[in-house]
Coordinates of C-alpha atoms and ligand atoms in Angstrom, one line a residue:
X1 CA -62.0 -3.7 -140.8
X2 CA -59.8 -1.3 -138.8
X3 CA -59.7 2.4 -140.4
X4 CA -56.7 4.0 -140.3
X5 CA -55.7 7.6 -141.6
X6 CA -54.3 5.3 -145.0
X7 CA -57.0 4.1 -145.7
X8 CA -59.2 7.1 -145.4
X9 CA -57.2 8.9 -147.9
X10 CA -56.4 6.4 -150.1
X11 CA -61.0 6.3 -150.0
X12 CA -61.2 10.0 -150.3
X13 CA -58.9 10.1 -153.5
X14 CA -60.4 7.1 -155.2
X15 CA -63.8 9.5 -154.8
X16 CA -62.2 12.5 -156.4
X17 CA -60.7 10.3 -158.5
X18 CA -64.2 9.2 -159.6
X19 CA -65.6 12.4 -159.8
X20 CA -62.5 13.8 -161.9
X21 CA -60.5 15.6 -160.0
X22 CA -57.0 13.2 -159.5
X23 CA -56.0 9.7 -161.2
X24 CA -56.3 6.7 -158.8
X25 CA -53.1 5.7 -157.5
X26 CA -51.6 2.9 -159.0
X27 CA -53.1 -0.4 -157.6
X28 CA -50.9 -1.0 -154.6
X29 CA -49.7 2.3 -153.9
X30 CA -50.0 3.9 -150.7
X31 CA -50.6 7.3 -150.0
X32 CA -49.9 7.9 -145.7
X33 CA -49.0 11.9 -146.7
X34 CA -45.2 10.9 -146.5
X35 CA -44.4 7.7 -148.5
X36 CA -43.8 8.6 -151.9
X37 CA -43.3 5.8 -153.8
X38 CA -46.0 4.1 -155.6
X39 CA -47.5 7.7 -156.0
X40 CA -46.6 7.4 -159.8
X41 CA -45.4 10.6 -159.9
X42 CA -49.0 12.0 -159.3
X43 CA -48.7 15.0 -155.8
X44 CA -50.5 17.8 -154.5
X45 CA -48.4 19.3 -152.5
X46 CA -45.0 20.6 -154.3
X47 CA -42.6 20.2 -151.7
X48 CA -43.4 16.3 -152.1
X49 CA -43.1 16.2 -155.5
X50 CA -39.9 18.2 -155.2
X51 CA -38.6 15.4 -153.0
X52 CA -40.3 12.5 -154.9
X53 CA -38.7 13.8 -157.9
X54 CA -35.1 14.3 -155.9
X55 CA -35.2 10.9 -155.0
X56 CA -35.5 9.5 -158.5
X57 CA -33.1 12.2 -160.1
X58 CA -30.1 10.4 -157.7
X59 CA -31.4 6.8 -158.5
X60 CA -31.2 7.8 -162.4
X61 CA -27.9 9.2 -161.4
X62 CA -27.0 6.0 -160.7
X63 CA -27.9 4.4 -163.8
X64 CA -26.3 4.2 -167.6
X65 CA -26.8 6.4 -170.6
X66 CA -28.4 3.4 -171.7
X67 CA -31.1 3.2 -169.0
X68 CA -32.4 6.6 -170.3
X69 CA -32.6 5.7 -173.4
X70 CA -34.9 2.6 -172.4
X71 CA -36.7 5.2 -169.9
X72 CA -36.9 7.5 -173.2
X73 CA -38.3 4.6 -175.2
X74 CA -40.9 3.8 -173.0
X75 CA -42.3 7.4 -173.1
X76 CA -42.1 7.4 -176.4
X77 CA -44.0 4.1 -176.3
X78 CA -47.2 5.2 -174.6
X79 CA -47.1 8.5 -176.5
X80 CA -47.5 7.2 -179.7
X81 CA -49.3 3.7 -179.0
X82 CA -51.5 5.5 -176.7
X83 CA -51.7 9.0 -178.7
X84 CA -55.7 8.3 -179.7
X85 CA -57.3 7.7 -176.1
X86 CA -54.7 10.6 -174.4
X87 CA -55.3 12.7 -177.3
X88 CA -59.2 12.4 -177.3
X89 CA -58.7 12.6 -173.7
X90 CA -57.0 16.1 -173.5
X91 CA -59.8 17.3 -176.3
X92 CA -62.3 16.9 -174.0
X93 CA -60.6 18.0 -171.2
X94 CA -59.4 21.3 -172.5
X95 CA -62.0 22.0 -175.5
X96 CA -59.8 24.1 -177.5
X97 CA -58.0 23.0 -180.8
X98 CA -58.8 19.6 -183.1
X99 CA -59.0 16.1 -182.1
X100 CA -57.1 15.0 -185.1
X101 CA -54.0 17.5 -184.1
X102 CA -54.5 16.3 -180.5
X103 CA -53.3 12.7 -181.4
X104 CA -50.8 13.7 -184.4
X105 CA -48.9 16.1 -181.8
X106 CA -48.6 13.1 -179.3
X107 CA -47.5 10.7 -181.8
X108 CA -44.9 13.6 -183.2
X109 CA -43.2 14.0 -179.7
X110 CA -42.8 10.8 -179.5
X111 CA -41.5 10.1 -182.5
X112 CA -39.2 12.9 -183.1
X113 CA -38.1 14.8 -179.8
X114 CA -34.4 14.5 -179.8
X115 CA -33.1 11.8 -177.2
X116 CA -29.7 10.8 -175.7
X117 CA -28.4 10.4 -179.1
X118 CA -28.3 14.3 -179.0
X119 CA -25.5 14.4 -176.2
X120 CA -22.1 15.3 -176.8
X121 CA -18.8 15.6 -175.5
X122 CA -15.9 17.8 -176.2
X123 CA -12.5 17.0 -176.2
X124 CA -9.3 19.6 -176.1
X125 CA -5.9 17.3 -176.7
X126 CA -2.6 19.0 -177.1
X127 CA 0.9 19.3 -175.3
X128 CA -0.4 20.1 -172.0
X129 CA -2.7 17.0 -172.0
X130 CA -6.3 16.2 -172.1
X131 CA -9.3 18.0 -171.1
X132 CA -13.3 16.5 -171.9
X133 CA -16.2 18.9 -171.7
X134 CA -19.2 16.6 -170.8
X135 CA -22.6 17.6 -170.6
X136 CA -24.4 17.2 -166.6
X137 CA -27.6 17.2 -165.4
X138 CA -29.0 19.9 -163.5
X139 CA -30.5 17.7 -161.1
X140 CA -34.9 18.1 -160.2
X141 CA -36.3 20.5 -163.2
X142 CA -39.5 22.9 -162.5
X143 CA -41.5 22.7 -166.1
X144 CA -44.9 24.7 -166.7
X145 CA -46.7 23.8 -169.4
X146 CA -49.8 25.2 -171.3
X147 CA -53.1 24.6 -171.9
X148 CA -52.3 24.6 -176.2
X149 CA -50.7 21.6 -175.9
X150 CA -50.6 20.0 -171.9
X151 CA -49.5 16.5 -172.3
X152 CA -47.5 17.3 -176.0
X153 CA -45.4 19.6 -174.4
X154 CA -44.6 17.7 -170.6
X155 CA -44.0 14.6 -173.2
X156 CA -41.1 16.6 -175.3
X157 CA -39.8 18.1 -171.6
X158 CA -39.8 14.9 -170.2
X159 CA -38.1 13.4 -173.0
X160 CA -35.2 16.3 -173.6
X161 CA -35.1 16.7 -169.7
X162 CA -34.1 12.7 -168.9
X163 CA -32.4 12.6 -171.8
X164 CA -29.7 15.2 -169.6
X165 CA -30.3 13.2 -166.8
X166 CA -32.9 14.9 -164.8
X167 CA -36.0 14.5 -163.0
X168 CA -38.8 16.9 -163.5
X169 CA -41.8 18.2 -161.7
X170 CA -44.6 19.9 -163.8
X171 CA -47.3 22.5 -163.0
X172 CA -49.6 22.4 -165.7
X173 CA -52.0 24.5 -166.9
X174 CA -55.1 23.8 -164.7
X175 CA -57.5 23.6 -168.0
X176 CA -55.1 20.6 -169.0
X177 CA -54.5 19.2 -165.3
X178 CA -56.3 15.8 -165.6
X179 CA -54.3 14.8 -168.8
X180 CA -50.9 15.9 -168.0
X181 CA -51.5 14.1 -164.4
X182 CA -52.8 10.6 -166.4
X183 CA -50.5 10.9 -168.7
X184 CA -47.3 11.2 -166.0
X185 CA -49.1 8.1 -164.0
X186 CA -48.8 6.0 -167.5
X187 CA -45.3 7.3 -168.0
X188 CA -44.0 6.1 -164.3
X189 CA -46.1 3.3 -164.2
X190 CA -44.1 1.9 -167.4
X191 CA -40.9 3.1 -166.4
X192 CA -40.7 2.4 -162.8
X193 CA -42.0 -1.5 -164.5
X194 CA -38.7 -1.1 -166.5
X195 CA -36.1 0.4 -164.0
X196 CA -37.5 0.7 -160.7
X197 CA -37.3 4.2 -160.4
X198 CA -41.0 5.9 -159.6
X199 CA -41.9 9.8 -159.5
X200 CA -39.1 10.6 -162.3
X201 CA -41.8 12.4 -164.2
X202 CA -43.9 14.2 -161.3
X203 CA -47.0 16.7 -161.7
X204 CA -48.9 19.0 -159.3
X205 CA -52.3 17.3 -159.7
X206 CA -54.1 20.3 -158.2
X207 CA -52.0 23.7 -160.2
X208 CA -52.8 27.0 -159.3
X209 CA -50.0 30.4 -159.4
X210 CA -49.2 29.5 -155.9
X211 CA -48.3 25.9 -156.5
X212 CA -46.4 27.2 -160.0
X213 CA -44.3 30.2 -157.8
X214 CA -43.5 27.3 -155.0
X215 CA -41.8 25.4 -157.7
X216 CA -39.6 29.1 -159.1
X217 CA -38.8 29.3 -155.3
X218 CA -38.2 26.2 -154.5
X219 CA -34.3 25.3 -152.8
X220 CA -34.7 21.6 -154.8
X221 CA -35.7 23.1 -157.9
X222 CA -32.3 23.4 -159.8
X223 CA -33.5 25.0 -162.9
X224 CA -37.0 25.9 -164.9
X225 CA -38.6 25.7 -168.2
X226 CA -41.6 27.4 -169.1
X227 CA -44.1 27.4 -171.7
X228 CA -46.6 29.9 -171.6
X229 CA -47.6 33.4 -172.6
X230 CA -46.7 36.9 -171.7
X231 CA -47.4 36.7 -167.9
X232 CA -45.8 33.2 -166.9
X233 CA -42.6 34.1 -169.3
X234 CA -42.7 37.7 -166.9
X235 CA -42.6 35.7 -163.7
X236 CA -40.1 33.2 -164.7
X237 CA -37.7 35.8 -165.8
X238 CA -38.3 37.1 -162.2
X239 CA -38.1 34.3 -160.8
X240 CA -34.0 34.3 -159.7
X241 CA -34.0 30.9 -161.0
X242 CA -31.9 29.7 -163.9
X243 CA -35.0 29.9 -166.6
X244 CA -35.3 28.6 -169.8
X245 CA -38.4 30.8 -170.9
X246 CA -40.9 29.5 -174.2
X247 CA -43.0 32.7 -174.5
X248 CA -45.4 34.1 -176.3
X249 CA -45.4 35.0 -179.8
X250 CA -47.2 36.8 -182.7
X251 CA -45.7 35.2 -186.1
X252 CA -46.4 37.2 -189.4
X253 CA -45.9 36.1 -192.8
X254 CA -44.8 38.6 -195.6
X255 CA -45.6 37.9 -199.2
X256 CA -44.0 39.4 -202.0
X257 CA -45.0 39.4 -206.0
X258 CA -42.2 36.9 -206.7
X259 CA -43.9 34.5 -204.1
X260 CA -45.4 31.3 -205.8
X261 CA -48.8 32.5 -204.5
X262 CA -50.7 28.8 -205.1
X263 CA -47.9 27.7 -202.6
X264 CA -48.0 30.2 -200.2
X265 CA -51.7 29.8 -199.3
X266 CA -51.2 26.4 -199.0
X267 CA -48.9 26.8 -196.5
X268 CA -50.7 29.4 -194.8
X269 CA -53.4 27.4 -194.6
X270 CA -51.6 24.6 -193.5
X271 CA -49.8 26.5 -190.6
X272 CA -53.0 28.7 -189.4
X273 CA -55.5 26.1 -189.4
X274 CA -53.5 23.4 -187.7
X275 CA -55.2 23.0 -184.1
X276 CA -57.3 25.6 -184.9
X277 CA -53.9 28.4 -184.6
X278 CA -52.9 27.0 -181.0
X279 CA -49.9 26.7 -182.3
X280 CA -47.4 29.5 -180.9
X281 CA -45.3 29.1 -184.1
X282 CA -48.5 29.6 -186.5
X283 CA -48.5 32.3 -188.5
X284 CA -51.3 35.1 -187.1
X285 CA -51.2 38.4 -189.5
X286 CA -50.1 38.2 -193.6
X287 CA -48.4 41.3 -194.9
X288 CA -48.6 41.3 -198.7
X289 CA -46.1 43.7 -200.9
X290 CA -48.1 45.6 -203.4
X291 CA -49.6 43.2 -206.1
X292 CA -49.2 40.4 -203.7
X293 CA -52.2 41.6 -201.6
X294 CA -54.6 40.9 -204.6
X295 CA -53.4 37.8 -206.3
X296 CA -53.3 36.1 -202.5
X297 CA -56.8 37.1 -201.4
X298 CA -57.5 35.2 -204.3
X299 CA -54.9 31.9 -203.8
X300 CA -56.7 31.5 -200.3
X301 CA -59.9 31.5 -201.6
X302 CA -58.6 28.7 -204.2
X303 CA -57.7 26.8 -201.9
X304 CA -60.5 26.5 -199.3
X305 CA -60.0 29.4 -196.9
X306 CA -63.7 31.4 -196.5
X307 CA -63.1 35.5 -196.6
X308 CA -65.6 37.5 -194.8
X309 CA -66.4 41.1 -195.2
X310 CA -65.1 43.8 -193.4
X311 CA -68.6 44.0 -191.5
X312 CA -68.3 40.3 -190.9
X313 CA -64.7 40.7 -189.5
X314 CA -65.4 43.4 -187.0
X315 CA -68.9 41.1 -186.1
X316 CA -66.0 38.7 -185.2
X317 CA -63.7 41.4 -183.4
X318 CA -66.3 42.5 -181.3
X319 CA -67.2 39.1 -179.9
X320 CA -63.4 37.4 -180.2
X321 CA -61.1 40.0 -179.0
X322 CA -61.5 40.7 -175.5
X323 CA -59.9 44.2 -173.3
X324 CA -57.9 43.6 -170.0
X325 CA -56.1 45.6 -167.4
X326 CA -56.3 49.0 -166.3
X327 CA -54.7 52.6 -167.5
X328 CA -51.3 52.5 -169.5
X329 CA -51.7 48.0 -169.1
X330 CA -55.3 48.1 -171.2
X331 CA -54.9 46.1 -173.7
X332 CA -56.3 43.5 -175.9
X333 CA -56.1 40.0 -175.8
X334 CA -58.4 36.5 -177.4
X335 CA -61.8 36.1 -175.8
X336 CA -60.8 32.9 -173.4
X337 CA -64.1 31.4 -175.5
X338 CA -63.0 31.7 -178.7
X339 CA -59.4 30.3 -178.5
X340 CA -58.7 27.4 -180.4
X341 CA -62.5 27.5 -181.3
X342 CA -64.0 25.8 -185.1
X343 CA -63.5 28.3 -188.1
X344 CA -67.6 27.5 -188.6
X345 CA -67.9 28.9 -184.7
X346 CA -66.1 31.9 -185.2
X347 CA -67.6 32.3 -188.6
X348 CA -71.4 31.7 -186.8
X349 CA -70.0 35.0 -184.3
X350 CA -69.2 36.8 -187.4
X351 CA -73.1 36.2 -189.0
X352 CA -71.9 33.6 -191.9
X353 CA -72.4 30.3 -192.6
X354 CA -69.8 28.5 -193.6
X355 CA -69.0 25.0 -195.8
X356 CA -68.5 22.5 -193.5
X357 CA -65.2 21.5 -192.8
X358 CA -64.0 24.7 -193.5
X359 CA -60.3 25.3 -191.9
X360 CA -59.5 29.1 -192.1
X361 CA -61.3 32.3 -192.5
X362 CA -59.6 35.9 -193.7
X363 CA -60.1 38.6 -194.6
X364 CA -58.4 41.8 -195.4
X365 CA -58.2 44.3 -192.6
X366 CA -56.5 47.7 -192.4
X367 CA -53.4 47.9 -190.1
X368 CA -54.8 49.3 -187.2
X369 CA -57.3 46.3 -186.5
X370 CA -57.0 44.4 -183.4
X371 CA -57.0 40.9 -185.1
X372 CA -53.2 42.0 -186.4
X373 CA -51.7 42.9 -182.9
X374 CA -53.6 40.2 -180.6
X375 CA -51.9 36.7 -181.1
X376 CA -55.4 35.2 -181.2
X377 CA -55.2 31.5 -181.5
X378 CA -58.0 31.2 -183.6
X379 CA -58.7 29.7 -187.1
X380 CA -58.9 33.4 -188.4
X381 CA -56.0 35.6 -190.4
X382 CA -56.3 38.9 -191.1
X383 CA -54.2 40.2 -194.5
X384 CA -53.3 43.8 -194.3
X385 CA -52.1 45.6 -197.9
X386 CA -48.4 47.1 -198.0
X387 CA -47.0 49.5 -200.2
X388 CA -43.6 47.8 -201.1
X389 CA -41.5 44.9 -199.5
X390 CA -39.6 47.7 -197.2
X391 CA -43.3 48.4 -195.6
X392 CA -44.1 44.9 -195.2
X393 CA -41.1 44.2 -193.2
X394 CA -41.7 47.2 -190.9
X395 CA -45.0 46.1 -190.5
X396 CA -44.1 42.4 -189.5
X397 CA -41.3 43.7 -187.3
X398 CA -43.8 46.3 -185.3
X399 CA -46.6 43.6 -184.6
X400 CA -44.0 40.4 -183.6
X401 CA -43.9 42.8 -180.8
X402 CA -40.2 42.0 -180.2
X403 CA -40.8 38.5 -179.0
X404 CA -38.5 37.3 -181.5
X405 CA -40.2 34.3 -181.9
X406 CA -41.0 33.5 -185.6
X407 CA -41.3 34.6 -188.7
X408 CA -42.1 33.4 -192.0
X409 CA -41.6 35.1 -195.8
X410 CA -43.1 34.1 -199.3
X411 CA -40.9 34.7 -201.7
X412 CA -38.0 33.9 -204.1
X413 CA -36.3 36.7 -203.9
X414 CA -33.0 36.0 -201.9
X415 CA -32.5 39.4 -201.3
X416 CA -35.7 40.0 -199.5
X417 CA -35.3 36.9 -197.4
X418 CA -32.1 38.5 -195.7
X419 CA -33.6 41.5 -195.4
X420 CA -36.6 40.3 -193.2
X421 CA -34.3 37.6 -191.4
X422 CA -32.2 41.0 -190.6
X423 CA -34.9 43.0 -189.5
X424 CA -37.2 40.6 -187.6
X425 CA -34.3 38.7 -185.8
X426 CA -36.5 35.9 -184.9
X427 CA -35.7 33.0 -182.7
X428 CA -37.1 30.3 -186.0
X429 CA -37.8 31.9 -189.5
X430 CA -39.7 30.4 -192.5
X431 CA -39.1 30.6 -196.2
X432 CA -41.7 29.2 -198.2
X433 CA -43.0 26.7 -196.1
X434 CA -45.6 26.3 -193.4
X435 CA -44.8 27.5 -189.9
X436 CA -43.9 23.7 -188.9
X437 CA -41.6 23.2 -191.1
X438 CA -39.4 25.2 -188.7
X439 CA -39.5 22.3 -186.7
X440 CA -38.4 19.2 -188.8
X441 CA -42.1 18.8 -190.2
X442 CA -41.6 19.1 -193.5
X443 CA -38.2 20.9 -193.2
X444 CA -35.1 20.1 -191.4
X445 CA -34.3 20.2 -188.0
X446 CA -35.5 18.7 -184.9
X447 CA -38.7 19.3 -183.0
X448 CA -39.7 20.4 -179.5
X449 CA -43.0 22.1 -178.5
X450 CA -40.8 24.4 -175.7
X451 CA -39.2 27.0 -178.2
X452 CA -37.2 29.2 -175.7
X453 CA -37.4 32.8 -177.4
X454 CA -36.5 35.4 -174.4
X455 CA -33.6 33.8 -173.3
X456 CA -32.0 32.3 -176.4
X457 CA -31.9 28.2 -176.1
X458 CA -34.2 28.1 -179.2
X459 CA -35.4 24.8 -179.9
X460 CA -35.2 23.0 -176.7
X461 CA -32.8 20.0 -177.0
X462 CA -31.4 17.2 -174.0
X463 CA -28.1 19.9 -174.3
X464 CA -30.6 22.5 -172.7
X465 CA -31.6 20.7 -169.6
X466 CA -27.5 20.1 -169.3
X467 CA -24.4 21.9 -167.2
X468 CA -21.4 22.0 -168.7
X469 CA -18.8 20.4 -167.2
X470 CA -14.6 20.4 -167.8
X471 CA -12.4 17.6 -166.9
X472 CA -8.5 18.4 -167.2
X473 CA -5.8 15.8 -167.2
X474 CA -2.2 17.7 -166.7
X475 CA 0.4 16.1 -169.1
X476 CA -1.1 12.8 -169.8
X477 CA -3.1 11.1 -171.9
X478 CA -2.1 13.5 -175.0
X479 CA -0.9 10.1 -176.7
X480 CA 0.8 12.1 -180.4
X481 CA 3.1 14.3 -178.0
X482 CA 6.4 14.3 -176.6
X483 CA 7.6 11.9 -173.6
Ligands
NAD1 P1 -50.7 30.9 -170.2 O1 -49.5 31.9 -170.1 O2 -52.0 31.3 -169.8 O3 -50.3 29.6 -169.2 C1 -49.1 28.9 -169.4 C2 -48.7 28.3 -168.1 O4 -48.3 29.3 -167.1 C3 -49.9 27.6 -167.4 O5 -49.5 26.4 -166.7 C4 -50.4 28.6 -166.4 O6 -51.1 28.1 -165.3 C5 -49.1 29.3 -166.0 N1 -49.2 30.7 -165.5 C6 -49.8 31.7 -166.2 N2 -49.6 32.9 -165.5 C7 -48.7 32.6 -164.5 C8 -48.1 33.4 -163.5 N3 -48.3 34.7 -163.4 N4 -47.3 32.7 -162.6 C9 -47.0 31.4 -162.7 N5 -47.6 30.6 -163.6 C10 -48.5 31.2 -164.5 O7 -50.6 30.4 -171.7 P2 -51.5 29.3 -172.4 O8 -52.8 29.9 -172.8 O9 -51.6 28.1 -171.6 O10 -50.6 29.0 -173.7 C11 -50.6 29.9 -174.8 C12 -49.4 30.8 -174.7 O11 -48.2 30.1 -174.6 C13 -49.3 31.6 -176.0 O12 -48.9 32.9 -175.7 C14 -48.2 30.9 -176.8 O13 -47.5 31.7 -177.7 C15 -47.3 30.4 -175.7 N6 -46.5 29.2 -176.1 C16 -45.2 29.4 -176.3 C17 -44.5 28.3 -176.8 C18 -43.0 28.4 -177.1 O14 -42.4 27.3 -177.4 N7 -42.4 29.5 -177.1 C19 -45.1 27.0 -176.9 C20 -46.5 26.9 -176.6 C21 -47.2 28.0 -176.2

């Protein structure tokens, strides 16, 4: 057998393949460092996966409305036939959140991301003719995605990014690397069987900040979307790139004595405790207006949350809330080993034993307690006691930090709803529901895990991953007019 530098590599990566580190390639494939198809989509090196990724973005260029919706349905194929073994997959990869949310939020973006059926087209017709606004692509798409949810949210980007036409290359986070990367393979392996087109959905196998700055500086990188928290949002925004920022967020819920309390808790529960609070919409601090406070301490208990103590809650502090950074940038954040963690595992740090299956623990804090400013992303809520509705609201508005991201009220008083949707000015806000029902689950509306908050898309749709363009025809084609 004669060794060449192919084969070598193609040896060397079916090792680290073995030993976890990258997919195979596809059977077939050849990897010679400069041929790029076959690679599935699956690169180290970002300036390939730029170029991989500009090559398939002009082939789909080429192509119908109704190729992408094919291309669409074969994601949406594999994410829902396939949601179990990815699902169980990115558990065990990441360790953070619950298996059964794993596969339900993989079966949900399939399902329900908006496709092609979301484009539109705009037409002005009057006596000086015709004009057509039509939505473009931008062309290759940069899209960093985080650990919470690594192959949910590159499925819902990859669907809303074809949809307008592009191609898209992802850093992920590296906690989530070996899902996202299997997960694009499955994804171009199916559609490159059904068009031809490889590396439309392309992923840095190995992601670290350097490979996720090379993709905000990179010339072929038309545009980027990012998921993340407070740091990533910060560098996109810096970035000099067109940016469609998903950042961080801190939701709290008000309650008010006209709230159907019963209801509320349920929904509390329901939002808080779903993936263990990974969600970025979930709802992380509960401001009740005077006699509120009371009777919902008591609704959660009724419904299966576990409250600890105030000696039990600090027990939890001191182990789950972590300090970072220096002088006037010290500040606290969720201990990385208690994100997304059991509520029996935070409830063990806390010195309490706990029924099993228990989904939330509370407990009633005073203000000033970090659990209320940290967005912790744990199955934990703290409930803080406000004089009036007027206080509760100034409360919720001081610790969403100004994200505007969400916000959710319990009550049935109209007139405090618009004084909280006033006030808090958040990008998606809840009345009496859970936090997902912001998203079409269980209310209506769309879904998409990328939420852009800082600069303003909101829900991400196919229209945000578009260019508008204008087409004007002089005279003609205004067919009610004169001659
Ligand atoms: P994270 O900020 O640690 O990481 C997100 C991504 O950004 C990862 O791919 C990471 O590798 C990358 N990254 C981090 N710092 C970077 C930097 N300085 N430069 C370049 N890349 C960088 O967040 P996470 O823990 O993975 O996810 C949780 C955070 O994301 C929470 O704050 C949550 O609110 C937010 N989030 C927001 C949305 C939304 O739609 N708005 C959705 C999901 C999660």
């Amino acid at each position: 057998m004669q060794l060449n530098e192919n084969l070598i590599r193609n040896v060397v990566r079916q090792v680290l393949a073995e030993v976890g580190n990258i997919p195979p390639l596809p059977r077939g494939a050849q990897s010679n460092g400069r041929g790029r198809q076959g690679r599935r989509g699956v690169f180290t090196c970002p300036d390939q996966a730029v170029a991989a990724a500009q090559e398939a973005f002009e082939q789909l260029s080429r192509r119908t409305i109704e190729d992408r919706r094919r291309i669409i349905a074969v994601i949406r194929r594999i994410a829902i036939d396939q949601a179990e073994e990815l699902g169980t997959m990115e558990m065990h990869e990441t360790r953070i959140g619950r298996l059964e949310h794993k596969i339900e939020k993989l079966r949900i973006l399939g399902e329900k991301t908006p496709g092609v059926e979301f484009l539109r087209s705009d037409a002005y017709s009057g006596d000086n003719g015709l004009t057509v606004i039509e939505r473009a692509p931008f062309g290759v798409i940069g899209a960093i995605t985080p650990v919470t949810h690594s192959l949910p949210t590159l499925t819902g980007n990859a669907i809303s990014m074809i949809a307008g036409g592009n191609a898209l290359v992802a850093n992920p986070h590296p906690s989530g690397k070996r899902v996202a990367a299997e997960g694009v393979r499955r994804f171009n392996e199916a559609i490159f069987a059904a068009t031809g087109i490889d590396n439309l959905i392309c992923v840095i196998a190995e992601p670290t900040l350097e490979t996720a700055n090379a993709l905000f500086k990179h010339k072929g990188i038309a545009c980027i979307c990012v998921t993340g928290g407070p740091a990533v949002a910060r560098a996109a925004l810096n970035s000099g790139k067109r940016a469609v920022v998903a950042g961080p967020g801190n939701p709290p819920v008000v309650v008010d004595d006209t709230a159907d309390y019963d209801r509320a808790a349920k929904a509390i529960i329901q939002g808080a405790s779903y993936d263990n609070n990974l969600l970025c919409i979930a709802e992380k601090e509960v401001f009740c207006a005077g006699s509120a406070h009371e009777a919902m301490l008591e609704a959660m208990h009724r419904h299966g949350a576990v409250r600890l103590t105030a000696q039990e809650v600090d027990r939890l502090a001191a182990a789950a809330i972590a300090t970072v950074g220096e002088g006037a940038h010290r500040h606290d954040v969720a201990a990385k080993e208690f994100i997304g963690q059991d509520a029996s595992t935070l409830a063990r740090a806390a010195g309490r034993d706990v029924p099993a299956g228990t989904q939330l623990l509370y407990a009633e804090v005073e203000e000033s307690h970090p659990f209320v400013a940290v967005e912790q992303m744990m199955p934990f809520v703290p409930f803080v006691r406000c004089r009036d509705i007027e206080d509760a609201i100034a409360k919720a508005k001081h610790y969403e930090h100004g994200f505007r991201h969400t916000s959710i009220i319990h009550t049935n008083n109209v007139r405090h709803m618009t004084m909280m949707g006033r006030a808090l000015d958040t990008t998606l806000f809840v009345k009496n529901g859970p936090c997902m029902a912001a998203l079409g689950l269980g209310g209506e509306g769309y879904l998409s895990f990328s939420i852009a908050t800082p600069t303003g898309e909101g829900v991400t749709t196919p229209l945000t991953f578009t260019r508008e363009r204008r087409c004007a025809l002089i005279d003609d084609l205004h067919i009610l007019g004169r001659d």
